[in-house]
XYZ file of C-alpha atoms in Angstrom:
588
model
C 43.921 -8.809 9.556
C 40.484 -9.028 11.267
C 36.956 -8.059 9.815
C 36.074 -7.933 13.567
C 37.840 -5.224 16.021
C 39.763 -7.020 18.568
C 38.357 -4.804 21.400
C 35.505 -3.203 19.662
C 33.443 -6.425 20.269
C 35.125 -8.255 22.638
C 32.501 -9.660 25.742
C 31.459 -6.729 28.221
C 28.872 -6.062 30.668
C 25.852 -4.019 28.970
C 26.448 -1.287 31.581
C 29.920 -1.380 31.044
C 28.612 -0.022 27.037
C 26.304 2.348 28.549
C 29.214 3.957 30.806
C 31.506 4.148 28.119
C 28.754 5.976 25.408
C 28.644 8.092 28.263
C 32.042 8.739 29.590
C 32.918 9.724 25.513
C 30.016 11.058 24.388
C 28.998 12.886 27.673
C 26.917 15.654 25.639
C 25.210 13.077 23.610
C 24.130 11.287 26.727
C 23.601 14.688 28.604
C 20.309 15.197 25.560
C 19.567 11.456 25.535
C 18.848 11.524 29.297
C 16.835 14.922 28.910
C 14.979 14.162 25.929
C 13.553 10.703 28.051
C 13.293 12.616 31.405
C 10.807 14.935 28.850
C 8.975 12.121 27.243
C 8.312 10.280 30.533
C 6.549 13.905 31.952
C 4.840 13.848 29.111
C 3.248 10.534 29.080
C 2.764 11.087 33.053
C 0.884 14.676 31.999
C 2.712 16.407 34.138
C 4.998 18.826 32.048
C 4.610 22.766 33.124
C 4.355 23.888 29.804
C 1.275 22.512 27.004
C 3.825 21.790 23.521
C 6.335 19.789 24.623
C 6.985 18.804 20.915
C 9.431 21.871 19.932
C 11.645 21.016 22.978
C 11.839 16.983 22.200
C 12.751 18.051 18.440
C 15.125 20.087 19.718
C 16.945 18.028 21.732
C 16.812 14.980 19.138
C 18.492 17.450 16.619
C 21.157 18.154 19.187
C 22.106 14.915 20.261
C 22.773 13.474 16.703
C 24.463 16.636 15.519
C 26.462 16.549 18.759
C 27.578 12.792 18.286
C 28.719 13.498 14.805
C 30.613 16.746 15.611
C 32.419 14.279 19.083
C 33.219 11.373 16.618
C 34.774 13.988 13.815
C 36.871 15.610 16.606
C 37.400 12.166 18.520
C 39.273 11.243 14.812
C 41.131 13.900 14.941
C 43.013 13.388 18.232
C 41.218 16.139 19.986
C 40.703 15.693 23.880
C 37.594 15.462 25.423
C 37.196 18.853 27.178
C 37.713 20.422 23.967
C 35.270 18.122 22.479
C 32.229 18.846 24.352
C 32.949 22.522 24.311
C 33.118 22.349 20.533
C 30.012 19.836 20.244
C 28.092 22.890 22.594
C 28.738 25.593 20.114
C 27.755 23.942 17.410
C 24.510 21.607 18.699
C 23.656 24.424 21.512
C 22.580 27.184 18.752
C 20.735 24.787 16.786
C 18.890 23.137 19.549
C 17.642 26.769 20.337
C 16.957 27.343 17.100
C 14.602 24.742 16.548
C 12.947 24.554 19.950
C 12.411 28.666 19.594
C 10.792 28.512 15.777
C 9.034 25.154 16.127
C 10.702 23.368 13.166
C 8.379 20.884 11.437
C 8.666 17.493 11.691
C 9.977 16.812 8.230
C 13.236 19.433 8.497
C 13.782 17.786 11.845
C 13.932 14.040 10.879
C 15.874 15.606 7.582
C 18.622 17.180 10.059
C 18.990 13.766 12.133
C 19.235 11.726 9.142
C 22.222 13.665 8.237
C 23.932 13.923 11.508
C 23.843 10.091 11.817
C 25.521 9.927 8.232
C 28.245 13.019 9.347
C 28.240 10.867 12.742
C 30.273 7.621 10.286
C 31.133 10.050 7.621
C 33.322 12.520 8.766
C 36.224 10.602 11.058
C 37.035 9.791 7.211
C 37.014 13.458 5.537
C 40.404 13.728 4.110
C 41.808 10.979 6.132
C 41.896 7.323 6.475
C 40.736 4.802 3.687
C 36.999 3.222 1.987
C 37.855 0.062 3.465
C 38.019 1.772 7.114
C 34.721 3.922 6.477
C 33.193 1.133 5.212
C 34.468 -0.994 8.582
C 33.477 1.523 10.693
C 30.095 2.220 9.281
C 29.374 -1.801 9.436
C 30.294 -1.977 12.756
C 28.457 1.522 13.979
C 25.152 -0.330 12.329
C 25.748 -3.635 14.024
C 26.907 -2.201 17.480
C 23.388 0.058 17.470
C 21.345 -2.853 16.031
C 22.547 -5.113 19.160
C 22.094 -2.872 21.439
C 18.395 -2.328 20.629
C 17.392 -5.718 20.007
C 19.205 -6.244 23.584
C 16.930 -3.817 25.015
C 13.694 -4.932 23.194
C 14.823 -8.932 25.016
C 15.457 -7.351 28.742
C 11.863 -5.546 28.494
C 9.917 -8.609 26.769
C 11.568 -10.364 29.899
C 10.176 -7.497 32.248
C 6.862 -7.371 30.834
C 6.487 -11.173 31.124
C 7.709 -11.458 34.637
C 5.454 -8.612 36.298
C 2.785 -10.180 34.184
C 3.435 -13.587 36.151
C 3.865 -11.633 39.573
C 0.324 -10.209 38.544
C -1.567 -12.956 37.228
C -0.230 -16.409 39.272
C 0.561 -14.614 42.881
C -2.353 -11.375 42.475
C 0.158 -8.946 42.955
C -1.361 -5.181 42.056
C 1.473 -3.597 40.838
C -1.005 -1.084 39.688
C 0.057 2.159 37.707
C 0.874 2.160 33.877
C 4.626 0.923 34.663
C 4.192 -0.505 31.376
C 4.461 2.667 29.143
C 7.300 4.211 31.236
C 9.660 0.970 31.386
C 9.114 1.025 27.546
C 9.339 4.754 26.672
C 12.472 4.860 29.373
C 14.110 1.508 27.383
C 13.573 2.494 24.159
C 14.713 6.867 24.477
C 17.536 6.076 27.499
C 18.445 2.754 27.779
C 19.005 1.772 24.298
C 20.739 4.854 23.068
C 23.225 4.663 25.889
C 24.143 1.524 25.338
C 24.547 2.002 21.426
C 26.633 4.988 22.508
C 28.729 2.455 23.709
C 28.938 -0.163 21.141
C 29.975 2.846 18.519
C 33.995 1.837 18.089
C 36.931 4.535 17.695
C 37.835 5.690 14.147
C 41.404 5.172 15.429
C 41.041 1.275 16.063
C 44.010 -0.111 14.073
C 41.981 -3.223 13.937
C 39.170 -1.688 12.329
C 39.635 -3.524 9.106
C 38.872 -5.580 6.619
C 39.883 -9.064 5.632
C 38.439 -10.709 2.331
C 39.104 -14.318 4.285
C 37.794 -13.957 7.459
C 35.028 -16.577 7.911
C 32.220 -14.335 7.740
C 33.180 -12.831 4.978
C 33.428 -16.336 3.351
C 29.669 -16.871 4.927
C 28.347 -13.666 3.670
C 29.232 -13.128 0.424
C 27.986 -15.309 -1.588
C 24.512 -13.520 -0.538
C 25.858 -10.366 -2.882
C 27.558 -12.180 -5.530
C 25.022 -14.653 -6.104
C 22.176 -13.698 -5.200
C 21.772 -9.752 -4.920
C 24.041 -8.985 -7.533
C 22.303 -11.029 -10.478
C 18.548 -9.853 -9.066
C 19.619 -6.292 -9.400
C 21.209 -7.003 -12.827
C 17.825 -8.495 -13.773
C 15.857 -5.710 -12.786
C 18.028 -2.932 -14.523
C 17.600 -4.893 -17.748
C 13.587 -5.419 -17.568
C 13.442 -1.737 -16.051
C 15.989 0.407 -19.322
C 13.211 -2.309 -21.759
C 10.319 -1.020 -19.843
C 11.067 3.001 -19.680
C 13.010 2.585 -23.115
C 9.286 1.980 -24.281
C 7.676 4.611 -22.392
C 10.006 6.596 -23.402
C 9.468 6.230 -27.018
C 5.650 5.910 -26.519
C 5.594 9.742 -24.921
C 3.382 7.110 -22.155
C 6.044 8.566 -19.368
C 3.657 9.478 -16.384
C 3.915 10.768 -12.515
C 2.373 8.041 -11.451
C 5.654 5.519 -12.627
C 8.242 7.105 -10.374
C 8.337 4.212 -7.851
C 10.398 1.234 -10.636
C 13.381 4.539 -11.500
C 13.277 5.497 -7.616
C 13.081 2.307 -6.043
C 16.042 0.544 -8.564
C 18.400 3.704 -7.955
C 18.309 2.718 -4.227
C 19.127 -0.337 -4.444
C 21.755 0.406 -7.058
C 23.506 2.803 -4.822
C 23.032 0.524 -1.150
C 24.343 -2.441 -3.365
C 27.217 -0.730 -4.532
C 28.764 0.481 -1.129
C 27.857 -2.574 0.277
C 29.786 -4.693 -2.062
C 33.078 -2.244 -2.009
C 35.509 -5.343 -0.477
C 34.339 -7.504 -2.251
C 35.725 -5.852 -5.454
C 38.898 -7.890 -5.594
C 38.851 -11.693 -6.673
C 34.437 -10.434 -7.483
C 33.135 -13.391 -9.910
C 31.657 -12.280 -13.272
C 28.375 -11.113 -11.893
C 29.672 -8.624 -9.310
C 32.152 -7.530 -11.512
C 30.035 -6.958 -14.094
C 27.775 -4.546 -11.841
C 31.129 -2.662 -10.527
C 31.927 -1.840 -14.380
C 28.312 -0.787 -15.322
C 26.283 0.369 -12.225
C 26.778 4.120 -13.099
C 25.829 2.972 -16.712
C 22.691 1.233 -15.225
C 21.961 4.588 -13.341
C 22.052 7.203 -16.261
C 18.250 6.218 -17.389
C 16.404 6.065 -14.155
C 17.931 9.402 -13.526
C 16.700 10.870 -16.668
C 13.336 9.375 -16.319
C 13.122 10.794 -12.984
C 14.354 14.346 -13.896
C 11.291 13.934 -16.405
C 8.728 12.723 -13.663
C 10.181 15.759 -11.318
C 9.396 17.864 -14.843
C 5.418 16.949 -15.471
C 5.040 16.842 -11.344
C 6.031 20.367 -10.786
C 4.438 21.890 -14.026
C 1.035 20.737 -12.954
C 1.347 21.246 -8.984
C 4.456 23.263 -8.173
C 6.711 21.964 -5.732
C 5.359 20.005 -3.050
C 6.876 17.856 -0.338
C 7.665 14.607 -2.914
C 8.331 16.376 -5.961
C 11.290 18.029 -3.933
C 12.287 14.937 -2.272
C 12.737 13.129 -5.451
C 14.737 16.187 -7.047
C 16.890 16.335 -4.192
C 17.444 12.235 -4.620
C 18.220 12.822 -8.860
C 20.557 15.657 -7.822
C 22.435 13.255 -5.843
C 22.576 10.539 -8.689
C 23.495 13.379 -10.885
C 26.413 14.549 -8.529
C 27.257 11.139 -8.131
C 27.483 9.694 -11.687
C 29.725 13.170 -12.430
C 31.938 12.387 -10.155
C 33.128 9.807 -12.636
C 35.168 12.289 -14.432
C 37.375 12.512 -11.296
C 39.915 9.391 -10.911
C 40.100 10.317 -7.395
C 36.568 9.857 -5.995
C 35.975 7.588 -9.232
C 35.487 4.924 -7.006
C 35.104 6.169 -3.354
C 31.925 4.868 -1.275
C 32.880 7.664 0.889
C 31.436 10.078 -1.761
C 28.316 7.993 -2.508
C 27.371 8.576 0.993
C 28.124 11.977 1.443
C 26.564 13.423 -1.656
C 23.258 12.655 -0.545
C 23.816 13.228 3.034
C 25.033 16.703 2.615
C 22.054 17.510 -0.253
C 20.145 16.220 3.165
C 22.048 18.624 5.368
C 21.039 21.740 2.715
C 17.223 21.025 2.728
C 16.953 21.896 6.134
C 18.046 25.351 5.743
C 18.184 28.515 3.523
C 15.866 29.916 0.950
C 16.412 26.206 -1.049
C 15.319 24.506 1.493
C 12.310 22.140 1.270
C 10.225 24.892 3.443
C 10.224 27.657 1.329
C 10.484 26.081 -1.642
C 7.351 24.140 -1.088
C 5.849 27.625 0.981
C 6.920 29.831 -1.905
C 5.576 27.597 -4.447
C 2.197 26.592 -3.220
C 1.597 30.139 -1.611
C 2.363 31.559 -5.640
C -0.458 28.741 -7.237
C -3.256 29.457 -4.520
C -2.519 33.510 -5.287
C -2.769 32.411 -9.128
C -6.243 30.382 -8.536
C -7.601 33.481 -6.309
C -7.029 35.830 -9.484
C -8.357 33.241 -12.079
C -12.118 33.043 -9.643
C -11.628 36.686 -9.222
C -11.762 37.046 -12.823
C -14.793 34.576 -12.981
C -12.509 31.868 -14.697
C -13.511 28.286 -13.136
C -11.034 26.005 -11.983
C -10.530 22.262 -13.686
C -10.911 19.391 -10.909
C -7.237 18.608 -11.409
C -5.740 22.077 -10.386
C -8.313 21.783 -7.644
C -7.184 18.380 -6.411
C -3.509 19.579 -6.676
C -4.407 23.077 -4.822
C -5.854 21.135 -2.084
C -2.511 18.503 -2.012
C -0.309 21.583 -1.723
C -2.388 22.460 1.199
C -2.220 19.655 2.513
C 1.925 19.654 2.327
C 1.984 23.483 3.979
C -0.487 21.704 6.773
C 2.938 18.980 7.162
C 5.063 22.319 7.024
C 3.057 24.156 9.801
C 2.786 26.750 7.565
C -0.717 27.191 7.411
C -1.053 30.267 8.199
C 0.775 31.757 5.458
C -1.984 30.792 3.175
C -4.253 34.074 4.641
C -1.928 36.659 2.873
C -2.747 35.605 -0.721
C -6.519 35.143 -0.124
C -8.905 37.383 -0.829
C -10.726 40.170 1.752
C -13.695 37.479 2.837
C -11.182 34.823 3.056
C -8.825 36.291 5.103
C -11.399 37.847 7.609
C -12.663 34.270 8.373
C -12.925 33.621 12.108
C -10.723 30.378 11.578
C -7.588 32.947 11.824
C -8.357 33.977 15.025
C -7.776 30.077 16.222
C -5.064 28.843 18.290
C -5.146 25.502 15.552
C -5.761 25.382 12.098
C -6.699 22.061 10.049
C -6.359 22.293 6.658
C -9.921 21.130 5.786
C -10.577 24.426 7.152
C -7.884 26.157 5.137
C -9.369 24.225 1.770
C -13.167 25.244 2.551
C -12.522 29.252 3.301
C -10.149 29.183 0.352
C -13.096 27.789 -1.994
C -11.432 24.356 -2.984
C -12.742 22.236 -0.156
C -13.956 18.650 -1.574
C -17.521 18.016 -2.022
C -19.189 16.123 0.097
C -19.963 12.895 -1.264
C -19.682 8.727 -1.254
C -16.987 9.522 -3.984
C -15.265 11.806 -1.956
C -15.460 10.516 1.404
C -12.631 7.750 0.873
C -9.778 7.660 2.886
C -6.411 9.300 1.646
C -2.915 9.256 2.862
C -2.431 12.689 3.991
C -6.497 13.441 5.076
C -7.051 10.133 7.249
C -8.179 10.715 10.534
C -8.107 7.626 13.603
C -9.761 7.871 17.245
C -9.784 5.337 18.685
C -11.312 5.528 22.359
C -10.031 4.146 25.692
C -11.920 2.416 28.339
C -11.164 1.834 31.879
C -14.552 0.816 33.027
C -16.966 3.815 32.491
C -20.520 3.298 32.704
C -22.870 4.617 30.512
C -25.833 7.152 31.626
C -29.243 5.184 30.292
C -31.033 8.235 31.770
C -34.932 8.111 30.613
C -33.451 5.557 27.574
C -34.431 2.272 27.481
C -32.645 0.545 24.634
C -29.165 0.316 23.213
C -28.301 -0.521 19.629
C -24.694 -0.886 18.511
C -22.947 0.071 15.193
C -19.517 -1.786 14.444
C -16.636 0.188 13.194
C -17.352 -0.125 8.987
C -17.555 1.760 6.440
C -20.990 2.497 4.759
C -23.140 -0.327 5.647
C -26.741 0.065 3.452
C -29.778 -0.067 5.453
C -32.421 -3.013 4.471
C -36.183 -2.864 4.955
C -37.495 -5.806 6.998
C -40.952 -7.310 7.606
C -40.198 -7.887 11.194
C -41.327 -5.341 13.625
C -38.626 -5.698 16.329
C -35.754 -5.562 14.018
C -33.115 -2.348 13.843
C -30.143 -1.497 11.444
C -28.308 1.145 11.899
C -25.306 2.292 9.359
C -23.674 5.774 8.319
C -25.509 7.571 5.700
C -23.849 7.749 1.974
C -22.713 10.950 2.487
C -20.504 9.904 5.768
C -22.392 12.450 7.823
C -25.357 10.854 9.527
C -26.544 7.629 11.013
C -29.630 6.117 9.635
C -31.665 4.361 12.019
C -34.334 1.659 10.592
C -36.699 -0.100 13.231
C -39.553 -1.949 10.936
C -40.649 0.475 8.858
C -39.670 3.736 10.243
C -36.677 5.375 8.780
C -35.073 8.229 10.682
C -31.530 10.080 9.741
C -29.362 11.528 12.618
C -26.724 14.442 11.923
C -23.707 13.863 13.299
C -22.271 16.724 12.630
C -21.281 18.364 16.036
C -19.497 14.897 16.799
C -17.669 14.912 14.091
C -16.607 18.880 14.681
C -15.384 17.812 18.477
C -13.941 15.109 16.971
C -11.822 16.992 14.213
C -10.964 19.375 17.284
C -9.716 16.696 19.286
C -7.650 14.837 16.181
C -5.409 13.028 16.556
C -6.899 11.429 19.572
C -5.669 7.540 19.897
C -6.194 6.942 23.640
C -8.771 9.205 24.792
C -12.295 8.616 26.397
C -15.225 7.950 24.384
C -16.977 11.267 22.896
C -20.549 11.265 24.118
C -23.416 13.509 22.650
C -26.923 14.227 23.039
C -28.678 14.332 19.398
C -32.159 14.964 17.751
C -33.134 13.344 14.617
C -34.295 14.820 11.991
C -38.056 13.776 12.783
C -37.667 14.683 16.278
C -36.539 11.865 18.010
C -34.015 12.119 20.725
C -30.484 9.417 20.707
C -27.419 9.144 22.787
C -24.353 8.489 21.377
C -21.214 7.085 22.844
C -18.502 7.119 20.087
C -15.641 4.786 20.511
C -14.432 4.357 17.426
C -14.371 7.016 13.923
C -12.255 6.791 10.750
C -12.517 10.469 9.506
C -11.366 12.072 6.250
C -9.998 15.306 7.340
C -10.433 16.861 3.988
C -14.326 15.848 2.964
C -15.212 16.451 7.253
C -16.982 13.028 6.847
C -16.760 9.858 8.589
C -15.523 6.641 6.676
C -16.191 4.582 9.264
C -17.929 4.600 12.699
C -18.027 2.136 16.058
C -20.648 3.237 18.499
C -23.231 2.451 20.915
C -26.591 4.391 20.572
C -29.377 4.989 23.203
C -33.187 5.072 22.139
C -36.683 5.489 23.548
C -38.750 2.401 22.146
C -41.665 4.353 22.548
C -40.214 7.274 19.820
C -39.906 4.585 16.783
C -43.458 3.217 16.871
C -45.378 2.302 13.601
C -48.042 4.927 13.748
């Protein structure tokens, strides 16, 4: 027996791969080709429609839950006609689905995820063996990993050459060729031909073989190496939340050690499934324990989940990390049954099919999260209605759950539990709403403030400008002073007359301007409102505006650069050029 297919990997011509992903996978390649013919219009600007994002989702969705319905029926000895018409019935509705309701991001990437586990999954549903999935899987990951890094060579080769053409002969090849060759290798190219390194579930020489030679190479990596690291870390971890534990010290905040150790726990233990026979005494060891070493981190994650949703409802992690204990509940019963005892088959598919269920139904991560959040802000409209103040900590979580139903594009929603002067805000009426503007008409916005005006993960804004040779209009200005991209840069008084500084105010909202002794603030508000409208902006022109200080004086600003917390409305950091009359900051 062979660890390696005989014709699975034998030497072929890269377009021989790509013809066969196509010729068995023709639906598949059908939404590859589509979904870069899309992005290519998009990046050229020339699509007849404005959102463009619905249909790519769409068609991503479709072509993983397409491949894993034509490998499941591929398994099964069905013919190819049959298989495409069965793969339409099934992706064709959901592709509509999505693309008509505008799914967000998260159930999207949520539904692929779980295709491309059904995808090496289900050929071994009721049939075949653990060693097989776990052969097939292997070389599914290795086939797609090739291909890619194939790909990624061929157009490091093909930037490098047209370089040369350019830069040693002159040649104006002209254009942005760049972004399309890489958008059309990385969404065509390199999908096709990892449709083609995928092998058949019915390869009789998809097997395993404990002494082929790089199995003999590998393994001591697991049984050495991983195996006693992970056995390590399980004992320091059970010590460590065996005293937290008994402390009542058990926070939120110490869910990464329980979540990041049950990963590893469960990637270790399907990747070490042939190695179980002739295992030395550290691998064995983790085969008879691992559910053992599981049971704790479970618990102390059901508790995290606990204190997490009692304080802030369900958001987006709080599910997540219920729907990942669920799974390591499911998983550690399934210990009770001798059959699936110790089948990797069902340590994948737990998890992949809680994936599957997320995406849809009233238990889904959408309307739990909607339901939840929508429930807390109608609770925390009563409580002000009543004249009861809210704690900083319920307003911090408010605005977080906000924040999630902004990631849910589900915004909207929040107008039905708000009160009459909430709800009639003009920010309805717009085609876009930010949830800054969500958190300020529902009366929990931040305050504006140094404190405040620090960047966080889900309110950080970039723009970053692009410039292709633009002049600048000096007009009647006769100086230019320049501010590098930083974050709050104090202002110093100087003896010398011809020196400036100029640095954002503390509350991330102004510039102040110091020439000598004069001292002048600018608002920058309307630049930071275009700006906000504009977000996320990472390649567009510079944002110019014509400001008064507050003493009078007229500037110029040419923004090129802006860090911007979304939820404060302030900058955290600013690049920018600035235009000045010298006559306007004269010592009077």
């Amino acid at each position: 027996m062979d660890l390696l297919p005989t014709h699975g990997f034998r030497s072929r011509s890269w377009l021989g791969d790509a013809s066969n992903g196509v010729a068995r996978f023709p639906l598949t390649a059908a939404m590859i080709a589509a979904f870069s013919a899309l992005a290519n219009l998009e990046l050229a600007d020339r699509l007849p429609f404005s959102h463009s994002t619905p249909l790519l989702a769409a068609l991503l969705s479709a072509a993983a839950v397409s491949l894993a319905v034509s490998i499941a029926a591929e398994a099964r000895g069905i013919s190819s006609p049959i298989r495409v018409i069965l793969a339409l019935a099934i992706a064709g509705p959901l592709a509509w689905s999505i693309g008509a309701a505008g799914a967000p991001p998260i159930r999207v990437t949520a539904m692929v995820w779980a295709a491309l586990a059904g995808a090496v999954l289900l050929p071994f549903v009721g049939r075949g063996s653990p060693e097989r999935f776990w052969a097939f899987t292997l070389w599914t990951v290795v086939g797609a990993a090739v291909a890619f890094v194939a790909v990624a060579l061929f157009l490091l080769a093909g930037y490098v050459i047209l370089w040369m053409l350019e830069a040693l002969f002159g040649l104006d090849i002209g254009g942005n060729w760049d972004r399309y060759v890489l958008v059309t290798g990385l969404t065509l190219i390199g999908p096709l031909f990892a449709l083609g390194r995928i092998p058949s579930s019915l390869d009789v020489s998809l097997v395993f073989d404990a002494t082929d030679r790089m199995v003999r190479v590998v393994r001591p990596l697991f049984d050495w190496v991983l195996v006693p690291l992970v056995l390590v870390a399980g004992t320091i971890l059970h010590v460590y939340l065996l005293r937290e534990a008994a402390g009542h010290r058990l926070t939120t905040a110490e869910v990464w050690p329980p979540l990041v150790f049950s990963v590893l726990v469960m990637a270790l233990r399907v990747a070490i499934d042939p190695f179980r026979i002739g295992a030395p005494k550290p691998t064995t060891l983790f085969l008879r324990f691992w559910r053992l070493m599981l049971a704790l981190p479970t618990v102390a994650l059901g508790a995290i989940i606990w204190q997490r949703v009692e304080t802030g409802g369900w958001m987006l992690a709080s599910y997540g990390l219920a729907a990942w204990s669920l799974s390591l509940a499911l998983v550690l019963a399934l210990a009770v049954w001798r059959r699936a005892a110790g089948d990797i088959r069902w340590l994948v598919g737990v998890p992949a099919l809680l994936l599957l269920l997320t995406t849809f139904g009233p238990w889904s991560v959408e309307s739990t999260v909607v339901r939840s959040q929508l429930a807390r802000l109608s609770e925390a409209t009563g409580h002000r209605a009543e004249g009861r103040a809210l704690v900083q900590e319920d307003m911090a979580s408010l605005r977080d759950g906000i924040a999630d139903l902004g990631l849910l594009r589900r915004l909207r929603d929040v107008r039905g539990v708000l009160p009459p002067e909430g709800a009639g805000d003009p920010i309805w009426q717009n085609e876009t709403i930010r949830a800054f503007e969500v958190m300020r008409v529902a009366g929990i916005d931040m305050p504006t403030s140094r404190a405040s005006a620090v960047p966080t993960f889900n309110g950080f804004q970039l723009f970053a400008a692009s410039r292709n040779g633009e002049g600048l209009d000096l007009a009647d200005f006769d100086l230019a002073l320049r501010i590098r991209y930083s974050s709050f840069e104090a202002g110093q008084a100087t003896d010398n007359s011809d020196a400036w500084m100029v640095a954002l105010t503390e509350d991330g909202q102004g510039l102040s301007i110091r020439h000598g002794s004069v001292v002048d603030r600018v608002g920058l508000e309307p630049v930071l409102a275009e700006l906000l409208r504009l977000a996320p902006a990472i390649d567009g022109p510079p944002q110019r505006a014509d400001l008064t200080s507050d003493d009078g004086r007229r500037i110029r600003l040419d923004v090129d650069q802006a860090g911007i917390d979304t939820r404060a409305r302030v900058f955290n950091g600013l690049g920018a050029t600035i235009l000045v009359r010298r006559a306007e900051w004269k010592a009077e």
